[in-house]
Each structure stands twice: as C-alpha cells, then as structure tokens.
mmCIF file of C-alpha atoms in Angstrom:
data_model
loop_
_atom_site.group_PDB
_atom_site.id
_atom_site.type_symbol
_atom_site.label_atom_id
_atom_site.label_comp_id
_atom_site.label_asym_id
_atom_site.label_seq_id
_atom_site.Cartn_x
_atom_site.Cartn_y
_atom_site.Cartn_z
ATOM 1 C CA SER S 2 0.000 0.000 0.000
ATOM 2 C CA ASP S 3 1.093 3.572 -0.635
ATOM 3 C CA ASN S 4 1.396 5.166 2.761
ATOM 4 C CA PHE S 5 3.680 7.750 4.282
ATOM 5 C CA TRP S 6 6.375 5.258 5.319
ATOM 6 C CA THR S 7 6.683 3.675 1.888
ATOM 7 C CA ARG S 8 7.153 7.092 0.295
ATOM 8 C CA VAL S 9 9.620 8.557 2.811
ATOM 9 C CA LYS S 10 12.833 6.691 3.310
ATOM 10 C CA ILE S 11 13.703 6.198 6.959
ATOM 11 C CA LEU S 12 16.807 8.155 7.892
ATOM 12 C CA THR S 13 19.446 5.681 9.081
ATOM 13 C CA PRO S 14 22.951 5.836 10.583
ATOM 14 C CA PRO S 15 25.376 7.328 9.855
ATOM 15 C CA ASP S 16 23.096 10.041 8.425
ATOM 16 C CA THR S 17 21.095 10.298 11.659
ATOM 17 C CA HIS S 18 24.373 11.015 13.475
ATOM 18 C CA HIS S 19 25.261 13.809 11.036
ATOM 19 C CA VAL S 20 21.837 15.429 11.526
ATOM 20 C CA LYS S 21 22.224 15.252 15.327
ATOM 21 C CA ALA S 22 25.754 16.626 15.114
ATOM 22 C CA ALA S 23 24.529 19.478 12.918
ATOM 23 C CA ALA S 24 21.842 20.247 15.507
ATOM 24 C CA GLY S 25 24.509 20.320 18.202
ATOM 25 C CA TRP S 26 26.651 22.731 16.225
ATOM 26 C CA LEU S 27 23.627 24.996 15.675
ATOM 27 C CA GLU S 28 22.946 25.025 19.429
ATOM 28 C CA LEU S 29 26.533 26.202 19.857
ATOM 29 C CA GLY S 30 25.912 28.927 17.263
ATOM 30 C CA ASN S 31 28.255 27.452 14.672
ATOM 31 C CA ALA S 32 26.395 27.221 11.352
ATOM 32 C CA ASN S 33 29.566 26.468 9.368
ATOM 33 C CA GLU S 34 30.344 23.296 11.329
ATOM 34 C CA ALA S 35 26.662 22.318 11.112
ATOM 35 C CA ALA S 36 26.829 22.743 7.330
ATOM 36 C CA THR S 37 29.975 20.593 7.227
ATOM 37 C CA GLU S 38 28.084 17.811 9.030
ATOM 38 C CA LEU S 39 25.211 18.027 6.557
ATOM 39 C CA GLU S 40 27.629 17.736 3.634
ATOM 40 C CA LYS S 41 28.414 14.218 4.917
ATOM 41 C CA ILE S 42 24.823 13.027 4.398
ATOM 42 C CA THR S 43 24.588 10.256 1.800
ATOM 43 C CA GLU S 44 23.089 11.293 -1.525
ATOM 44 C CA LYS S 45 19.981 9.151 -1.111
ATOM 45 C CA HIS S 46 19.031 11.119 2.020
ATOM 46 C CA THR S 47 19.888 14.698 0.969
ATOM 47 C CA ASN S 48 16.192 15.485 0.401
ATOM 48 C CA HIS S 49 14.923 13.630 3.458
ATOM 49 C CA PRO S 50 12.591 15.953 5.410
ATOM 50 C CA ASP S 51 14.734 15.788 8.577
ATOM 51 C CA VAL S 52 17.831 16.733 6.580
ATOM 52 C CA LEU S 53 15.965 19.528 4.788
ATOM 53 C CA GLU S 54 14.736 20.904 8.134
ATOM 54 C CA MET S 55 18.287 21.009 9.471
ATOM 55 C CA HIS S 56 19.616 22.504 6.233
ATOM 56 C CA TRP S 57 17.013 25.276 6.523
ATOM 57 C CA GLN S 58 18.103 25.995 10.116
ATOM 58 C CA VAL S 59 21.743 26.270 9.015
ATOM 59 C CA LYS S 60 20.932 28.620 6.144
ATOM 60 C CA ALA S 61 18.649 30.703 8.383
ATOM 61 C CA MET S 62 21.443 31.140 10.918
ATOM 62 C CA GLN S 63 23.639 32.268 8.025
ATOM 63 C CA LYS S 64 20.806 34.565 6.838
ATOM 64 C CA ASP S 65 20.951 32.979 3.372
ATOM 65 C CA TRP S 66 17.267 33.573 2.724
ATOM 66 C CA ASN S 67 17.355 32.502 -0.950
ATOM 67 C CA ALA S 68 18.697 29.102 0.081
ATOM 68 C CA CYS S 69 16.057 28.991 2.819
ATOM 69 C CA VAL S 70 13.242 29.583 0.326
ATOM 70 C CA ASN S 71 14.603 26.869 -1.979
ATOM 71 C CA THR S 72 15.050 24.358 0.852
ATOM 72 C CA ALA S 73 11.629 25.048 2.343
ATOM 73 C CA THR S 74 9.990 24.724 -1.085
ATOM 74 C CA ILE S 75 11.534 21.264 -1.476
ATOM 75 C CA LEU S 76 10.357 20.441 2.059
ATOM 76 C CA THR S 77 6.751 21.381 1.162
ATOM 77 C CA GLN S 78 7.009 19.006 -1.819
ATOM 78 C CA LYS S 79 8.708 16.116 0.004
ATOM 79 C CA ALA S 80 6.692 16.407 3.227
ATOM 80 C CA PRO S 81 3.518 18.411 2.540
ATOM 81 C CA SER S 82 2.010 17.165 5.813
ATOM 82 C CA ARG S 83 4.686 18.976 7.839
ATOM 83 C CA PRO S 84 3.746 22.574 8.606
ATOM 84 C CA SER S 85 7.391 23.621 8.960
ATOM 85 C CA GLY S 86 8.105 23.772 5.216
ATOM 86 C CA TRP S 87 5.197 26.153 4.652
ATOM 87 C CA ILE S 88 6.135 28.279 7.681
ATOM 88 C CA HIS S 89 9.857 28.371 6.858
ATOM 89 C CA ARG S 90 9.341 29.316 3.211
ATOM 90 C CA SER S 91 7.136 32.293 4.072
ATOM 91 C CA PHE S 92 9.391 33.382 6.929
ATOM 92 C CA ALA S 93 12.370 33.512 4.552
ATOM 93 C CA LEU S 94 10.371 35.425 1.923
ATOM 94 C CA HIS S 95 9.324 37.951 4.578
ATOM 95 C CA GLU S 96 12.963 38.350 5.652
ATOM 96 C CA MET S 97 13.743 39.159 1.999
ATOM 97 C CA GLY S 98 11.087 41.881 1.970
ATOM 98 C CA ARG S 99 8.697 39.761 -0.090
ATOM 99 C CA THR S 100 5.911 39.921 2.513
ATOM 100 C CA GLN S 101 2.969 39.772 0.097
ATOM 101 C CA GLU S 102 4.401 36.584 -1.430
ATOM 102 C CA ALA S 103 5.016 35.190 2.071
ATOM 103 C CA TYR S 104 1.354 35.818 2.889
ATOM 104 C CA ASP S 105 0.086 34.382 -0.420
ATOM 105 C CA LEU S 106 2.056 31.148 -0.007
ATOM 106 C CA LEU S 107 1.171 30.608 3.658
ATOM 107 C CA ILE S 108 -2.572 31.331 3.508
ATOM 108 C CA PRO S 109 -3.467 27.897 1.975
ATOM 109 C CA ALA S 110 -1.751 26.166 4.923
ATOM 110 C CA LEU S 111 -4.156 27.832 7.364
ATOM 111 C CA ALA S 112 -6.983 25.400 6.591
ATOM 112 C CA VAL S 113 -4.694 22.362 6.357
ATOM 113 C CA PHE S 114 -2.980 22.717 9.746
ATOM 114 C CA GLU S 115 -5.981 23.566 11.903
ATOM 115 C CA LYS S 116 -4.250 23.179 15.276
ATOM 116 C CA ASN S 117 -1.025 25.012 14.436
ATOM 117 C CA TRP S 118 -0.860 28.509 15.966
ATOM 118 C CA ILE S 119 2.301 29.659 14.198
ATOM 119 C CA ILE S 120 0.603 29.760 10.792
ATOM 120 C CA PRO S 121 -2.178 32.235 11.730
ATOM 121 C CA TYR S 122 0.352 34.091 13.881
ATOM 122 C CA ASN S 123 2.801 34.572 11.003
ATOM 123 C CA ILE S 124 -0.060 35.503 8.678
ATOM 124 C CA ALA S 125 -1.078 38.153 11.226
ATOM 125 C CA CYS S 126 2.489 39.486 11.215
ATOM 126 C CA TYR S 127 2.522 39.681 7.425
ATOM 127 C CA LEU S 128 -0.895 41.378 7.329
ATOM 128 C CA CYS S 129 0.252 43.879 9.931
ATOM 129 C CA GLN S 130 3.326 44.704 7.855
ATOM 130 C CA LEU S 131 1.101 45.033 4.772
ATOM 131 C CA ASP S 132 -0.969 47.605 6.723
ATOM 132 C CA ARG S 133 -4.031 45.347 6.843
ATOM 133 C CA LYS S 134 -4.583 45.704 10.588
ATOM 134 C CA THR S 135 -8.207 44.559 10.811
ATOM 135 C CA GLU S 136 -7.394 41.264 9.074
ATOM 136 C CA ALA S 137 -4.229 40.953 11.148
ATOM 137 C CA ILE S 138 -6.254 41.177 14.367
ATOM 138 C CA GLU S 139 -8.591 38.408 13.147
ATOM 139 C CA LYS S 140 -5.663 36.083 12.429
ATOM 140 C CA LEU S 141 -4.018 37.010 15.723
ATOM 141 C CA LYS S 142 -7.240 36.035 17.554
ATOM 142 C CA MET S 143 -7.059 32.664 15.818
ATOM 143 C CA ALA S 144 -3.396 32.273 16.793
ATOM 144 C CA PHE S 145 -4.212 33.126 20.432
ATOM 145 C CA GLU S 146 -7.092 30.618 20.455
ATOM 146 C CA ARG S 147 -4.781 27.910 19.144
ATOM 147 C CA GLY S 148 -1.566 28.837 20.932
ATOM 148 C CA GLY S 149 -2.633 30.422 24.211
ATOM 149 C CA ASP S 150 0.125 31.902 26.355
ATOM 150 C CA ASP S 151 2.881 30.847 23.932
ATOM 151 C CA ALA S 152 1.296 32.881 21.137
ATOM 152 C CA ARG S 153 0.538 35.849 23.411
ATOM 153 C CA GLY S 154 4.068 35.918 24.823
ATOM 154 C CA THR S 155 5.585 35.798 21.355
ATOM 155 C CA ALA S 156 3.302 38.608 20.154
ATOM 156 C CA ARG S 157 4.418 40.950 22.947
ATOM 157 C CA GLU S 158 8.026 40.726 21.738
ATOM 158 C CA ASP S 159 7.466 40.721 17.966
ATOM 159 C CA ASP S 160 8.549 43.833 16.067
ATOM 160 C CA ASP S 161 6.297 42.875 13.152
ATOM 161 C CA LEU S 162 3.293 43.451 15.429
ATOM 162 C CA LYS S 163 4.396 46.869 16.741
ATOM 163 C CA PRO S 164 1.517 48.614 14.911
ATOM 164 C CA LEU S 165 -0.890 46.481 17.014
ATOM 165 C CA ARG S 166 0.954 46.795 20.346
ATOM 166 C CA GLU S 167 -1.815 48.814 22.027
ATOM 167 C CA GLU S 168 -4.541 46.398 20.903
ATOM 168 C CA LEU S 169 -2.761 43.184 21.969
ATOM 169 C CA ASP S 170 -4.196 42.977 25.476
ATOM 170 C CA SER S 171 -7.755 43.359 24.223
ATOM 171 C CA ILE S 172 -7.439 40.631 21.564
#
C-alpha cells in the first residue's frame, strides 16, 4: 500500500548522526560546522525531510534567505504534511522583503494545519506589515485561540506586530 512510510525513506545511521551533530553545532551557534556535518549526508538522504529541516536551520542562521526559500519549497514538496516547510518558506520570503508573497504562499496552509498557531500568527504578522490591521487582528485572535500563552508571549516581543501593540491585550 502507498502510505507515508513507503514514500519517505527512513533516515538511518550514519546520516542520523550527522543530523544530530549538525543540531549540536547549531545550538553552539556554529552554522559552518553544522553545514559541514550536513555535507556528509549520503546522496539518497539529501532530500529527506529531517535533513531539509536542518539545512534550513543552518541557512537561516547564516541569513541565506534565498537558500532557505529553496530548501523550504523542497520540504513542502517532500513532506507536505509537515507545517514547517510552509512556515519556513514564508518566513524567509518575509525576511527578503517579499511579505505579500510570504502571505500568499502561507494562507493555503491555514486550513490544512488547523491546530497550528504559528501559521495564523505569522499571517497576522505579514498582514500587519502590509498595513491590513483589521485582518491581522482576526488572524491574531485565531493564533491566540490555538496557541494560548505561547502565542501571546511571542506577540508581545514581535517587532512585526508593533503597529498592534496597544490592541494586543484586548485581543
């Protein structure tokens, strides 16, 4: 039968070790060493979702947003059921000043990942930056319903939501 596990190859050693080592290097703030670990991944696993996730993290730390968009796009294709690819792609586009595109590409994920609070939260950020405050507040309400204190705490610190700072406590 064609299920998830027959389509996605299981990541096996030594590649699992390289991914874990890359994660360790990222925790230490060393994206270059993390990238070196990922270069050791066998060819058959280079597009494995776990490897792609780690690759995105490395490129994000290096602020290589073009590479981030490319990696996240592949992740949405290889693992469409993971919200991270959709979130990461739009985040990178927003970092590049392509906020409308970030919004356009993330909005379809809103209905797919109904429990995820980061998606409506990020959409609210993009709407706020696009000066669409009323819509931003609606999406922020959704994020707060889904994410509770985590979403509210994040919102208080987020520069993208500065135009809504005064309204936050009443949302």
